[in-house]
């Protein structure tokens, strides 16, 4: 028997990372006023990131959002950082429960969910060893199986 649970972080899971939801911040409508966005960014983070890095990060996030909207439709919905658990039949480290966090679940305009998993590296997927590629594939397969337990096909 497999049991699963999904938890949405933040107050409004339909908002993207740009939305102020719990521990994320809203930079969606900054336009060209990066100075205002930087000044509104929490000071504890400013000490860990310079303004140039901040701007590059915003630019990359906006590009990702635009690319995903082109791929999945302008009215697709973003659900960031979804915690998922699954009870398995195999015990590992004293538990039969697997925990994972889906970086981004995108629901396209036809209502079909798509799992997005970020990897922060200078390598492209093809540059990873086949063993690492297999681990990435298994990770997404586990997430798909948890969703399937809820009757959600990906």
mmCIF file of C-alpha atoms in Angstrom:
data_model
loop_
_atom_site.group_PDB
_atom_site.id
_atom_site.type_symbol
_atom_site.label_atom_id
_atom_site.label_comp_id
_atom_site.label_asym_id
_atom_site.label_seq_id
_atom_site.Cartn_x
_atom_site.Cartn_y
_atom_site.Cartn_z
ATOM 1 C CA UNK A 1 0.000 0.000 0.000
ATOM 2 C CA UNK A 2 1.291 3.451 -0.917
ATOM 3 C CA UNK A 3 0.055 6.584 0.809
ATOM 4 C CA UNK A 4 0.965 10.100 -0.183
ATOM 5 C CA UNK A 5 0.524 13.708 0.833
ATOM 6 C CA UNK A 6 1.155 17.016 -0.894
ATOM 7 C CA UNK A 7 1.671 20.323 0.901
ATOM 8 C CA UNK A 8 1.656 23.694 -0.828
ATOM 9 C CA UNK A 9 4.052 26.200 0.733
ATOM 10 C CA UNK A 10 2.997 29.817 1.061
ATOM 11 C CA UNK A 11 -0.411 31.433 1.047
ATOM 12 C CA UNK A 12 -1.169 31.280 -2.652
ATOM 13 C CA UNK A 13 0.405 28.363 -4.535
ATOM 14 C CA UNK A 14 -0.659 29.798 -7.885
ATOM 15 C CA UNK A 15 1.906 32.563 -7.520
ATOM 16 C CA UNK A 16 5.369 32.052 -8.940
ATOM 17 C CA UNK A 17 8.600 32.745 -7.056
ATOM 18 C CA UNK A 18 7.992 36.386 -7.831
ATOM 19 C CA UNK A 19 4.967 36.354 -5.488
ATOM 20 C CA UNK A 20 5.145 37.206 -1.771
ATOM 21 C CA UNK A 21 3.967 33.917 -0.330
ATOM 22 C CA UNK A 22 5.335 33.115 3.068
ATOM 23 C CA UNK A 23 9.081 33.097 2.531
ATOM 24 C CA UNK A 24 9.234 34.363 -1.086
ATOM 25 C CA UNK A 25 9.097 37.934 -2.410
ATOM 26 C CA UNK A 26 7.196 39.686 -5.177
ATOM 27 C CA UNK A 27 9.222 41.227 -8.000
ATOM 28 C CA UNK A 28 6.822 40.547 -10.850
ATOM 29 C CA UNK A 29 5.764 44.097 -11.626
ATOM 30 C CA UNK A 30 9.013 45.975 -11.123
ATOM 31 C CA UNK A 31 9.320 46.927 -14.783
ATOM 32 C CA UNK A 32 12.603 48.752 -15.239
ATOM 33 C CA UNK A 33 12.794 49.947 -11.640
ATOM 34 C CA UNK A 34 15.413 47.503 -10.416
ATOM 35 C CA UNK A 35 16.603 50.044 -7.827
ATOM 36 C CA UNK A 36 13.192 49.978 -6.143
ATOM 37 C CA UNK A 37 13.151 46.165 -6.202
ATOM 38 C CA UNK A 38 16.667 46.055 -4.737
ATOM 39 C CA UNK A 39 15.730 48.553 -2.029
ATOM 40 C CA UNK A 40 12.660 46.473 -1.106
ATOM 41 C CA UNK A 41 14.675 43.246 -1.000
ATOM 42 C CA UNK A 42 15.247 42.203 2.641
ATOM 43 C CA UNK A 43 18.496 43.626 4.000
ATOM 44 C CA UNK A 44 19.598 40.268 5.379
ATOM 45 C CA UNK A 45 19.697 38.999 1.781
ATOM 46 C CA UNK A 46 21.338 42.131 0.392
ATOM 47 C CA UNK A 47 24.386 41.392 2.532
ATOM 48 C CA UNK A 48 24.699 37.998 0.817
ATOM 49 C CA UNK A 49 24.101 39.101 -2.787
ATOM 50 C CA UNK A 50 25.327 42.137 -4.688
ATOM 51 C CA UNK A 51 22.993 44.203 -6.840
ATOM 52 C CA UNK A 52 24.410 42.844 -10.109
ATOM 53 C CA UNK A 53 23.777 39.245 -9.028
ATOM 54 C CA UNK A 54 20.289 40.267 -7.915
ATOM 55 C CA UNK A 55 19.567 41.749 -11.358
ATOM 56 C CA UNK A 56 20.913 38.662 -13.140
ATOM 57 C CA UNK A 57 18.765 36.432 -10.929
ATOM 58 C CA UNK A 58 15.629 38.472 -11.656
ATOM 59 C CA UNK A 59 16.411 38.369 -15.372
ATOM 60 C CA UNK A 60 16.878 34.587 -15.331
ATOM 61 C CA UNK A 61 13.648 34.083 -13.352
ATOM 62 C CA UNK A 62 11.700 36.280 -15.757
ATOM 63 C CA UNK A 63 13.160 34.392 -18.737
ATOM 64 C CA UNK A 64 12.188 31.079 -17.145
ATOM 65 C CA UNK A 65 8.656 32.331 -16.527
ATOM 66 C CA UNK A 66 8.348 33.629 -20.115
ATOM 67 C CA UNK A 67 9.724 30.358 -21.544
ATOM 68 C CA UNK A 68 7.298 28.286 -19.476
ATOM 69 C CA UNK A 69 4.341 30.453 -20.521
ATOM 70 C CA UNK A 70 5.342 30.040 -24.174
ATOM 71 C CA UNK A 71 5.619 26.273 -23.724
ATOM 72 C CA UNK A 72 2.540 25.645 -21.552
ATOM 73 C CA UNK A 73 0.291 28.562 -22.476
ATOM 74 C CA UNK A 74 -0.115 32.130 -21.285
ATOM 75 C CA UNK A 75 -2.726 31.081 -18.701
ATOM 76 C CA UNK A 76 -0.719 28.241 -17.166
ATOM 77 C CA UNK A 77 -0.532 28.191 -13.375
ATOM 78 C CA UNK A 78 2.641 27.843 -11.289
ATOM 79 C CA UNK A 79 2.838 25.937 -8.011
ATOM 80 C CA UNK A 80 6.341 26.372 -6.540
ATOM 81 C CA UNK A 81 8.012 24.221 -3.896
ATOM 82 C CA UNK A 82 5.420 21.522 -3.328
ATOM 83 C CA UNK A 83 6.321 19.093 -0.537
ATOM 84 C CA UNK A 84 5.368 15.526 -1.378
ATOM 85 C CA UNK A 85 5.616 12.360 0.702
ATOM 86 C CA UNK A 86 5.006 8.752 -0.120
ATOM 87 C CA UNK A 87 4.853 5.642 2.031
ATOM 88 C CA UNK A 88 6.857 2.838 0.424
ATOM 89 C CA UNK A 89 7.289 -0.862 1.110
ATOM 90 C CA UNK A 90 11.043 -0.537 1.632
ATOM 91 C CA UNK A 91 12.499 0.822 4.869
ATOM 92 C CA UNK A 92 15.483 3.162 4.583
ATOM 93 C CA UNK A 93 17.110 4.817 7.613
ATOM 94 C CA UNK A 94 14.316 3.636 9.886
ATOM 95 C CA UNK A 95 11.398 4.903 7.785
ATOM 96 C CA UNK A 96 9.280 3.793 4.874
ATOM 97 C CA UNK A 97 8.392 7.385 3.984
ATOM 98 C CA UNK A 98 10.045 9.265 1.119
ATOM 99 C CA UNK A 99 10.022 13.076 1.144
ATOM 100 C CA UNK A 100 10.617 15.261 -1.882
ATOM 101 C CA UNK A 101 10.058 18.862 -2.868
ATOM 102 C CA UNK A 102 8.989 19.552 -6.428
ATOM 103 C CA UNK A 103 10.692 22.764 -7.465
ATOM 104 C CA UNK A 104 7.839 23.797 -9.711
ATOM 105 C CA UNK A 105 4.599 22.195 -10.834
ATOM 106 C CA UNK A 106 3.105 23.879 -13.906
ATOM 107 C CA UNK A 107 -0.517 23.240 -14.859
ATOM 108 C CA UNK A 108 -0.930 23.986 -18.563
ATOM 109 C CA UNK A 109 -4.005 25.482 -20.192
ATOM 110 C CA UNK A 110 -5.453 21.988 -20.773
ATOM 111 C CA UNK A 111 -5.104 21.177 -17.063
ATOM 112 C CA UNK A 112 -2.157 18.818 -17.525
ATOM 113 C CA UNK A 113 0.526 19.037 -14.814
ATOM 114 C CA UNK A 114 4.231 19.241 -15.665
ATOM 115 C CA UNK A 115 7.019 18.698 -13.131
ATOM 116 C CA UNK A 116 9.974 21.091 -13.302
ATOM 117 C CA UNK A 117 13.117 20.270 -11.353
ATOM 118 C CA UNK A 118 15.907 22.847 -11.208
ATOM 119 C CA UNK A 119 19.550 21.858 -11.158
ATOM 120 C CA UNK A 120 22.017 24.618 -10.378
ATOM 121 C CA UNK A 121 25.138 23.829 -12.335
ATOM 122 C CA UNK A 122 27.145 25.083 -15.255
ATOM 123 C CA UNK A 123 26.697 21.626 -16.821
ATOM 124 C CA UNK A 124 23.943 20.815 -19.255
ATOM 125 C CA UNK A 125 21.970 17.619 -18.699
ATOM 126 C CA UNK A 126 23.963 15.799 -21.390
ATOM 127 C CA UNK A 127 27.256 16.634 -19.631
ATOM 128 C CA UNK A 128 26.314 14.669 -16.514
ATOM 129 C CA UNK A 129 27.434 11.058 -16.127
ATOM 130 C CA UNK A 130 24.716 8.560 -17.035
ATOM 131 C CA UNK A 131 24.472 7.556 -13.356
ATOM 132 C CA UNK A 132 23.541 11.119 -12.377
ATOM 133 C CA UNK A 133 21.092 11.375 -15.280
ATOM 134 C CA UNK A 134 19.453 8.167 -14.039
ATOM 135 C CA UNK A 135 19.165 9.624 -10.519
ATOM 136 C CA UNK A 136 17.421 12.709 -11.968
ATOM 137 C CA UNK A 137 15.033 10.441 -13.885
ATOM 138 C CA UNK A 138 14.234 8.391 -10.768
ATOM 139 C CA UNK A 139 13.595 11.544 -8.754
ATOM 140 C CA UNK A 140 10.977 12.760 -11.227
ATOM 141 C CA UNK A 141 9.505 9.262 -11.513
ATOM 142 C CA UNK A 142 8.926 9.196 -7.743
ATOM 143 C CA UNK A 143 7.161 12.563 -7.930
ATOM 144 C CA UNK A 144 5.026 11.309 -10.822
ATOM 145 C CA UNK A 145 4.091 8.207 -8.853
ATOM 146 C CA UNK A 146 3.026 10.259 -5.835
ATOM 147 C CA UNK A 147 0.849 12.438 -8.076
ATOM 148 C CA UNK A 148 -0.563 9.324 -9.752
ATOM 149 C CA UNK A 149 -1.723 8.116 -6.328
ATOM 150 C CA UNK A 150 -4.002 11.160 -6.321
ATOM 151 C CA UNK A 151 -5.217 10.403 -9.820
ATOM 152 C CA UNK A 152 -3.123 13.209 -11.296
ATOM 153 C CA UNK A 153 -1.395 12.260 -14.536
ATOM 154 C CA UNK A 154 1.724 14.098 -15.662
#
